[in-house]
Every structure is written in C-alpha cells, then in structure tokens.
C-alpha cells in the first residue's frame, strides 16, 4: 500500500472518528464522571471493536455478519444494558473527584466489554470500511503487511482522538469545585450516557 493511500485513509478515518457520535459521547460522559485513567479501558474496547469490524470486512465476512444479525443484536443489547447501568451509577454517585472514588474489582474488563459491544452493535462501522477501503486499496489483494499497517494506523488514530476527548472532559470536570456542581455534572453525564445506551438499543 502506497504512502499516499495510507494518508488518504488516515485522513478520512480521522474525520469519521473525530465527528461526535455515540462513542465520543460515551467517552466524554465517562471521563467527566471518573477521570481520564478510568476511561482508558472503555477506549480500548472501542479500538478493539473497530479492529474486529475491519477484520470482518477484510476477511470477506461482511455478508456473514449481516446474515447473523441476531448475534450482533445480543451484543448490542448487552452493551446498551451495561451503559445504562453505568448511567445509573453516575446519576447516584456521590459528589467526589475521580481520584477520591474507589475502584471496583473487574471494572476494567467490564469497561472494555462495554466499549467493544457498543462498537460491534453499530454496523455503521462495517459500512464505513466497506465503502472506504475499496477506494484506497484492493481488499482482495491486501497483504499481511498492509493489514498490519492499517490496523496500527486505525488503533493509533482512534485511541489518540478518544484520549484527547477524555482529557478535555476530565479537565472540564476539575474546574468544578463545589459538591453541588459535581452532583449536577454526575447527573448530566449519567443522563448523556443513558441517552447513548438508548440510542444504541434503538439502532
């Protein structure tokens, strides 16, 4: 794959990732509620989800995925249910700064699953790859090196952009000092996350 083709794909992919959507909303809500560090597993799940969809397209499994929608529906609803649970936890959370909140055993793995299932429950990711990849490279003739290059490129771009969103959201929260303001933020982000869960379940 030529360097020019990589740049074209990187540019299109970056714009798609940067555009506000359920993933960005969920990352912002999570970071405002618990801080950047505790949002990283969720971002990792989103990255893994994009790579899985990419693998389906490259492996010619897009049609298979469409024919077995029941599996993806189950994943979609499971992810939406967990996001709704997180929304309820945020709504009822005490007005404490992220570093003062206790960690829950297994939280990281659950957040990875939430990010992964949210992404897998969104077939638009697959549609994006189906539409864009043929414009920059022949999917049928992709070498192992090309696939590796694209995977590294996507993981880097997606993680970097989501991390930037998380940092900005975390800093916005830290400007807020009073418990009353923090409670408002918790409920606002909880409501936002509940909206994301509802949007995912309704797709």
XYZ file of N, CA and C in Angstrom:
609
model
N 0.849 -1.190 0.000
C 0.000 0.000 0.000
C 0.884 1.239 0.000
N 0.610 2.180 -0.886
C 1.442 3.372 -1.003
C 1.240 4.306 0.185
N 2.240 5.147 0.409
C 2.169 6.121 1.498
C 1.021 7.100 1.267
N 0.805 7.473 0.004
C -0.290 8.398 -0.322
C -1.638 7.780 0.026
N -1.797 6.488 -0.276
C -3.051 5.813 0.043
C -3.265 5.746 1.547
N -2.195 5.505 2.300
C -2.280 5.482 3.759
C -2.718 6.835 4.302
N -2.171 7.898 3.722
C -2.536 9.248 4.168
C -4.010 9.539 3.882
N -4.475 9.128 2.714
C -5.877 9.342 2.361
C -6.789 8.611 3.339
N -6.474 7.348 3.583
C -7.282 6.564 4.505
C -7.228 7.156 5.912
N -6.028 7.553 6.356
C -5.865 8.127 7.696
C -6.692 9.395 7.846
N -6.681 10.239 6.815
C -7.442 11.481 6.877
C -8.940 11.239 6.978
N -9.452 10.343 6.129
C -10.886 10.036 6.138
C -11.288 9.398 7.463
N -10.469 8.466 7.936
C -10.770 7.761 9.191
C -10.741 8.729 10.375
N -9.757 9.640 10.399
C -9.649 10.606 11.494
C -10.874 11.512 11.550
N -11.339 11.965 10.401
C -12.533 12.820 10.359
C -13.748 12.060 10.880
N -13.871 10.790 10.470
C -15.004 9.976 10.924
C -14.964 9.763 12.426
N -13.778 9.505 12.970
C -13.641 9.271 14.411
C -13.879 10.546 15.191
N -13.360 11.664 14.674
C -13.469 12.946 15.388
C -14.909 13.447 15.435
N -15.717 13.072 14.450
C -17.103 13.533 14.408
C -17.866 13.007 15.620
N -18.597 13.873 16.331
C -19.346 13.433 17.507
C -20.338 12.329 17.185
N -20.367 11.323 18.013
C -21.283 10.196 17.861
C -21.430 9.496 19.199
N -22.052 8.330 19.228
C -22.241 7.601 20.490
C -20.932 7.310 21.214
N -19.891 6.939 20.461
C -18.611 6.634 21.082
C -18.006 7.839 21.777
N -17.991 8.971 21.094
C -17.453 10.206 21.673
C -18.280 10.617 22.891
N -19.596 10.563 22.772
C -20.472 10.943 23.885
C -20.224 10.065 25.099
N -20.063 8.772 24.879
C -19.838 7.841 25.988
C -18.491 8.101 26.651
N -17.454 8.358 25.849
C -16.124 8.639 26.396
C -16.147 9.928 27.208
N -16.779 10.963 26.683
C -16.861 12.238 27.398
C -17.612 12.071 28.723
N -18.722 11.360 28.678
C -19.510 11.148 29.897
C -18.702 10.379 30.932
N -18.026 9.342 30.493
C -17.234 8.524 31.416
C -16.099 9.337 32.021
N -15.368 10.107 31.189
C -14.230 10.878 31.675
C -14.662 11.984 32.625
N -15.782 12.621 32.353
C -16.257 13.680 33.243
C -16.685 13.122 34.597
N -17.097 11.881 34.609
C -17.563 11.281 35.856
C -16.440 10.655 36.680
N -15.472 10.027 36.011
C -14.473 9.260 36.752
C -13.034 9.593 36.410
N -12.804 10.471 35.471
C -11.436 10.837 35.123
C -10.912 10.096 33.909
N -9.777 10.572 33.399
C -9.195 10.017 32.170
C -8.727 8.578 32.351
N -8.017 8.312 33.439
C -7.412 6.992 33.618
C -8.455 5.880 33.641
N -9.578 6.120 34.288
C -10.602 5.087 34.387
C -11.474 5.019 33.139
N -11.166 5.853 32.156
C -11.858 5.799 30.870
C -11.058 4.997 29.845
N -9.773 4.792 30.115
C -8.900 4.114 29.156
C -9.387 2.708 28.778
N -9.862 1.874 29.723
C -10.356 0.553 29.305
C -11.529 0.639 28.333
N -12.392 1.631 28.531
C -13.529 1.821 27.637
C -13.037 2.182 26.234
N -12.032 3.056 26.156
C -11.444 3.428 24.869
C -10.810 2.208 24.209
N -10.137 1.379 24.998
C -9.539 0.156 24.465
C -10.606 -0.733 23.834
N -11.766 -0.832 24.485
C -12.858 -1.632 23.929
C -13.351 -1.090 22.595
N -13.413 0.227 22.481
C -13.833 0.849 21.221
C -12.830 0.539 20.109
N -11.543 0.634 20.439
C -10.497 0.334 19.465
C -10.595 -1.118 19.003
N -10.766 -2.035 19.954
C -10.896 -3.453 19.602
C -12.112 -3.690 18.710
N -13.208 -2.997 18.999
C -14.414 -3.141 18.191
C -14.193 -2.720 16.755
N -13.504 -1.604 16.548
C -13.213 -1.156 15.185
C -12.317 -2.162 14.459
N -11.343 -2.715 15.171
C -10.448 -3.684 14.547
C -11.190 -4.973 14.188
N -12.154 -5.365 15.018
C -12.951 -6.553 14.706
C -13.775 -6.329 13.438
N -14.448 -5.167 13.342
C -15.229 -4.865 12.136
C -14.317 -4.828 10.911
N -13.133 -4.248 11.066
C -12.165 -4.202 9.966
C -11.786 -5.613 9.537
N -11.580 -6.496 10.521
C -11.252 -7.874 10.213
C -12.373 -8.583 9.465
N -13.626 -8.291 9.838
C -14.766 -8.881 9.131
C -14.762 -8.470 7.657
N -14.522 -7.197 7.418
C -14.547 -6.694 6.041
C -13.395 -7.276 5.235
N -12.190 -7.243 5.791
C -11.021 -7.757 5.087
C -11.154 -9.253 4.828
N -11.730 -9.975 5.781
C -11.887 -11.405 5.626
C -13.082 -11.804 4.796
N -13.774 -10.815 4.230
C -14.939 -11.115 3.409
C -16.113 -11.601 4.226
N -16.139 -11.210 5.512
C -17.190 -11.693 6.396
C -18.318 -10.692 6.581
N -18.313 -9.612 5.827
C -19.360 -8.601 5.975
C -20.732 -9.199 5.713
N -20.817 -10.025 4.655
C -22.102 -10.653 4.322
C -22.525 -11.620 5.416
N -21.543 -12.343 5.978
C -21.853 -13.273 7.065
C -22.385 -12.517 8.277
N -21.739 -11.400 8.587
C -22.172 -10.603 9.725
C -23.604 -10.109 9.540
N -23.947 -9.730 8.306
C -25.291 -9.249 8.023
C -26.308 -10.375 8.138
N -25.909 -11.608 7.825
C -26.820 -12.745 7.880
C -26.989 -13.306 9.287
N -26.113 -12.926 10.179
C -26.207 -13.394 11.561
C -26.404 -12.201 12.495
N -27.366 -11.380 12.147
C -27.608 -10.159 12.911
C -28.062 -10.441 14.329
N -28.651 -11.627 14.583
C -29.127 -11.934 15.918
C -27.977 -11.919 16.919
N -26.790 -12.405 16.485
C -25.622 -12.413 17.365
C -25.223 -10.997 17.725
N -25.207 -10.131 16.722
C -24.806 -8.753 16.962
C -25.883 -7.987 17.732
N -27.133 -8.409 17.581
C -28.202 -7.799 18.368
C -28.020 -8.090 19.850
N -27.662 -9.345 20.147
C -27.433 -9.724 21.545
C -26.279 -8.903 22.130
N -25.184 -8.798 21.363
C -24.036 -7.998 21.807
C -24.443 -6.545 21.984
N -25.224 -6.045 21.022
C -25.673 -4.652 21.056
C -26.489 -4.368 22.306
N -27.463 -5.231 22.617
C -28.315 -5.007 23.779
C -27.546 -5.193 25.086
N -26.589 -6.128 25.094
C -25.779 -6.325 26.297
C -24.939 -5.080 26.579
N -24.351 -4.525 25.526
C -23.574 -3.301 25.693
C -24.433 -2.135 26.125
N -25.614 -2.004 25.528
C -26.527 -0.921 25.896
C -26.969 -1.055 27.352
N -27.210 -2.301 27.786
C -27.633 -2.533 29.169
C -26.537 -2.132 30.147
N -25.288 -2.445 29.811
C -24.199 -2.080 30.719
C -23.986 -0.571 30.745
N -24.122 0.076 29.594
C -24.016 1.536 29.576
C -25.134 2.170 30.399
N -26.327 1.586 30.335
C -27.438 2.085 31.149
C -27.130 1.913 32.635
N -26.498 0.789 32.976
C -26.089 0.567 34.367
C -25.072 1.616 34.805
N -24.091 1.910 33.939
C -23.113 2.947 34.250
C -23.786 4.305 34.415
N -24.792 4.557 33.579
C -25.525 5.822 33.676
C -26.205 5.942 35.036
N -26.812 4.848 35.495
C -27.470 4.857 36.812
C -26.441 5.071 37.927
N -25.267 4.447 37.800
C -24.210 4.620 38.804
C -23.745 6.074 38.855
N -23.648 6.706 37.677
C -23.246 8.113 37.647
C -24.316 9.003 38.265
N -25.578 8.707 37.964
C -26.687 9.520 38.461
C -26.737 9.508 39.989
N -26.404 8.355 40.576
C -26.487 8.195 42.027
C -25.135 8.336 42.715
N -24.083 8.669 41.952
C -22.736 8.740 42.523
C -22.595 9.919 43.473
N -21.769 9.764 44.525
C -21.502 10.888 45.427
C -20.689 11.958 44.715
N -20.772 13.169 45.188
C -20.065 14.284 44.559
C -18.605 14.266 44.996
N -17.822 13.378 44.395
C -16.410 13.245 44.728
C -15.581 13.335 43.467
N -14.354 13.847 43.613
C -13.452 13.909 42.483
C -13.005 12.504 42.117
N -12.630 12.263 40.858
C -12.263 10.922 40.403
C -11.228 10.222 41.270
N -10.180 10.968 41.728
C -9.125 10.317 42.485
C -9.605 9.878 43.860
N -10.751 10.391 44.316
C -11.272 10.017 45.625
C -12.291 8.890 45.542
N -12.605 8.437 44.358
C -13.588 7.384 44.190
C -12.895 6.029 44.230
N -13.553 5.043 44.813
C -12.975 3.720 44.953
C -13.096 2.934 43.647
N -12.091 2.113 43.389
C -12.117 1.260 42.207
C -12.880 -0.021 42.525
N -13.583 -0.506 41.539
C -14.361 -1.732 41.697
C -13.617 -2.864 41.005
N -13.490 -4.000 41.684
C -12.786 -5.133 41.110
C -13.466 -5.572 39.807
N -12.670 -5.752 38.774
C -13.198 -6.176 37.483
C -13.765 -5.046 36.649
N -13.658 -3.821 37.134
C -14.229 -2.683 36.408
C -13.608 -2.523 35.031
N -12.277 -2.705 34.959
C -11.585 -2.525 33.688
C -12.094 -3.456 32.606
N -12.235 -4.731 32.930
C -12.712 -5.701 31.946
C -14.142 -5.399 31.517
N -14.965 -4.982 32.465
C -16.355 -4.656 32.126
C -16.415 -3.446 31.204
N -15.523 -2.488 31.425
C -15.498 -1.306 30.567
C -14.980 -1.644 29.174
N -13.989 -2.534 29.092
C -13.523 -2.988 27.781
C -14.673 -3.653 27.032
N -15.422 -4.508 27.729
C -16.566 -5.171 27.104
C -17.614 -4.158 26.659
N -17.858 -3.137 27.492
C -18.858 -2.123 27.146
C -18.462 -1.387 25.878
N -17.187 -0.974 25.785
C -16.721 -0.283 24.584
C -16.748 -1.180 23.370
N -16.353 -2.448 23.556
C -16.353 -3.404 22.452
C -17.771 -3.682 21.955
N -18.684 -3.951 22.874
C -20.051 -4.291 22.474
C -20.767 -3.087 21.867
N -20.453 -1.882 22.360
C -21.056 -0.686 21.777
C -20.643 -0.543 20.316
N -19.374 -0.799 20.031
C -18.877 -0.671 18.665
C -19.400 -1.794 17.779
N -19.402 -3.026 18.291
C -19.898 -4.145 17.495
C -21.400 -4.040 17.256
N -22.091 -3.346 18.139
C -23.527 -3.167 17.961
C -23.881 -2.062 16.992
N -22.853 -1.442 16.406
C -23.073 -0.358 15.455
C -22.568 -0.771 14.070
N -23.433 -1.298 13.208
C -22.997 -1.770 11.877
C -22.493 -0.656 10.970
N -22.702 0.598 11.363
C -22.209 1.705 10.538
C -20.685 1.656 10.418
N -20.022 1.090 11.434
C -18.569 0.956 11.372
C -18.178 0.041 10.221
N -18.890 -1.077 10.079
C -18.628 -2.002 8.981
C -18.918 -1.339 7.639
N -20.027 -0.606 7.573
C -20.400 0.079 6.330
C -19.323 1.074 5.924
N -18.747 1.758 6.924
C -17.676 2.717 6.653
C -16.499 2.014 5.978
N -16.079 0.881 6.539
C -14.945 0.160 5.971
C -15.276 -0.383 4.581
N -16.483 -0.903 4.401
C -16.891 -1.431 3.101
C -16.862 -0.330 2.042
N -17.260 0.883 2.447
C -17.329 1.991 1.498
C -15.970 2.617 1.218
N -15.112 2.694 2.243
C -13.857 3.433 2.102
C -12.690 2.580 1.628
N -12.552 1.380 2.171
C -11.380 0.565 1.836
C -11.173 0.370 0.332
N -12.222 0.015 -0.436
C -12.006 -0.189 -1.886
C -11.523 1.062 -2.608
N -11.710 2.231 -1.992
C -11.275 3.476 -2.628
C -9.772 3.688 -2.509
N -9.145 3.016 -1.539
C -7.715 3.240 -1.320
C -6.873 1.990 -1.540
N -7.496 0.817 -1.474
C -6.742 -0.423 -1.656
C -7.688 -1.535 -2.086
N -7.177 -2.477 -2.858
C -7.972 -3.629 -3.262
C -8.047 -4.606 -2.098
N -9.240 -4.763 -1.532
C -9.402 -5.626 -0.365
C -8.992 -7.060 -0.688
N -9.299 -7.520 -1.918
C -8.991 -8.896 -2.301
C -7.487 -9.151 -2.383
N -6.701 -8.108 -2.592
C -5.256 -8.279 -2.774
C -4.444 -7.711 -1.607
N -5.082 -7.479 -0.492
C -4.376 -6.911 0.651
C -3.397 -7.920 1.223
N -2.160 -7.478 1.418
C -1.139 -8.344 2.007
C -1.208 -8.273 3.524
N -0.510 -9.194 4.161
C -0.459 -9.170 5.621
C 0.147 -7.882 6.146
N 1.153 -7.361 5.431
C 1.798 -6.111 5.840
C 0.825 -4.947 5.751
N 0.037 -4.896 4.677
C -0.947 -3.822 4.515
C -1.991 -3.866 5.625
N -2.468 -5.059 5.947
C -3.455 -5.207 7.013
C -2.872 -4.737 8.341
N -1.622 -5.122 8.606
C -0.967 -4.709 9.848
C -0.805 -3.188 9.904
N -0.411 -2.604 8.768
C -0.242 -1.145 8.711
C -1.549 -0.429 9.005
N -2.628 -0.901 8.394
C -3.927 -0.265 8.598
C -4.413 -0.445 10.031
N -4.173 -1.608 10.613
C -4.596 -1.851 11.996
C -3.865 -0.924 12.965
N -2.554 -0.807 12.785
C -1.766 0.090 13.644
C -2.227 1.535 13.462
N -2.457 1.916 12.212
C -2.890 3.273 11.902
C -4.245 3.579 12.561
N -5.204 2.660 12.407
C -6.531 2.874 12.986
C -6.483 2.909 14.504
N -5.763 1.972 15.103
C -5.667 1.926 16.565
C -5.049 3.212 17.105
N -4.019 3.714 16.431
C -3.349 4.934 16.878
C -4.270 6.144 16.766
N -4.919 6.296 15.616
C -5.799 7.451 15.391
C -6.988 7.424 16.337
N -7.650 6.279 16.431
C -8.840 6.176 17.269
C -8.512 6.392 18.740
N -7.450 5.733 19.226
C -7.070 5.881 20.633
C -6.659 7.317 20.942
N -5.907 7.944 20.041
C -5.427 9.309 20.278
C -6.584 10.302 20.342
N -7.517 10.201 19.411
C -8.646 11.140 19.384
C -9.549 10.943 20.593
N -9.864 9.690 20.921
C -10.707 9.433 22.089
C -10.010 9.855 23.376
N -8.693 9.663 23.438
C -7.922 10.078 24.612
C -7.974 11.600 24.776
N -7.876 12.323 23.661
C -7.966 13.787 23.715
C -9.336 14.230 24.219
N -10.398 13.583 23.729
C -11.739 13.890 24.231
C -11.824 13.631 25.728
N -11.236 12.523 26.179
C -11.287 12.171 27.598
C -10.539 13.199 28.454
N -9.372 13.628 27.980
C -8.587 14.616 28.731
C -9.357 15.936 28.860
N -9.934 16.388 27.748
C -10.690 17.650 27.781
C -11.881 17.547 28.730
N -12.573 16.412 28.699
C -13.717 16.230 29.580
C -13.280 16.174 31.037
N -12.175 15.493 31.304
C -11.655 15.392 32.668
C -11.259 16.766 33.195
N -10.587 17.558 32.372
C -10.176 18.906 32.801
C -11.375 19.808 33.037
N -12.401 19.644 32.216
C -13.612 20.440 32.413
C -14.234 20.124 33.769
N -14.207 18.854 34.149
C -14.768 18.475 35.445
C -13.953 19.065 36.589
N -12.636 19.083 36.443
C -11.775 19.535 37.531
C -11.882 21.036 37.795
N -12.462 21.754 36.856
C -12.701 23.182 37.076
C -13.813 23.371 38.102
N -14.684 22.380 38.167
C -15.827 22.445 39.075
C -15.369 22.062 40.471
N -15.684 22.872 41.445
C -15.166 22.655 42.793
C -16.216 22.218 43.811
N -17.404 22.773 43.755
C -18.386 22.514 44.811
C -19.089 21.169 44.627
N -19.454 20.514 45.730
C -20.189 19.245 45.639
C -21.494 19.380 44.853
N -22.154 20.525 44.986
C -23.411 20.718 44.258
C -23.160 20.700 42.755
N -22.110 21.394 42.307
C -21.783 21.408 40.884
C -21.379 20.021 40.392
N -20.629 19.284 41.226
C -20.211 17.941 40.843
C -21.405 16.999 40.730
N -22.380 17.192 41.610
C -23.586 16.362 41.543
C -24.343 16.640 40.243
N -24.376 17.906 39.861
C -25.027 18.261 38.596
C -24.306 17.623 37.425
N -22.955 17.648 37.463
C -22.169 17.029 36.399
C -22.413 15.532 36.347
N -22.420 14.887 37.522
C -22.670 13.444 37.571
C -24.004 13.097 36.933
N -25.025 13.873 37.246
C -26.353 13.570 36.713
C -26.451 13.922 35.234
N -25.768 14.983 34.837
C -25.784 15.352 33.423
C -25.074 14.293 32.580
N -23.904 13.836 33.054
C -23.175 12.813 32.307
C -23.893 11.467 32.374
N -24.542 11.209 33.517
C -25.340 9.987 33.613
C -26.491 10.006 32.626
N -27.135 11.168 32.493
C -28.220 11.303 31.526
C -27.719 11.156 30.099
N -26.531 11.714 29.827
C -25.935 11.597 28.493
C -25.627 10.140 28.168
N -25.063 9.426 29.149
C -24.733 8.020 28.933
C -26.008 7.181 28.757
N -27.047 7.524 29.483
C -28.326 6.822 29.315
C -28.869 7.071 27.899
N -28.695 8.279 27.400
C -29.118 8.574 26.033
C -28.342 7.770 25.016
N -27.039 7.609 25.242
C -26.219 6.791 24.354
C -26.693 5.342 24.371
N -26.985 4.827 25.579
C -27.482 3.446 25.700
C -28.794 3.271 24.948
N -29.688 4.235 25.090
C -30.981 4.163 24.399
C -30.800 4.224 22.891
N -29.878 5.084 22.431
C -29.634 5.212 21.002
C -29.065 3.917 20.425
N -28.175 3.273 21.164
C -27.590 2.014 20.705
C -28.643 0.921 20.649
N -29.485 0.844 21.695
C -30.527 -0.187 21.742
C -31.561 0.004 20.644
N -31.770 1.261 20.226
C -32.803 1.554 19.232
C -32.303 1.410 17.808
N -31.020 1.155 17.607
C -30.472 1.068 16.230
C -31.031 -0.141 15.500
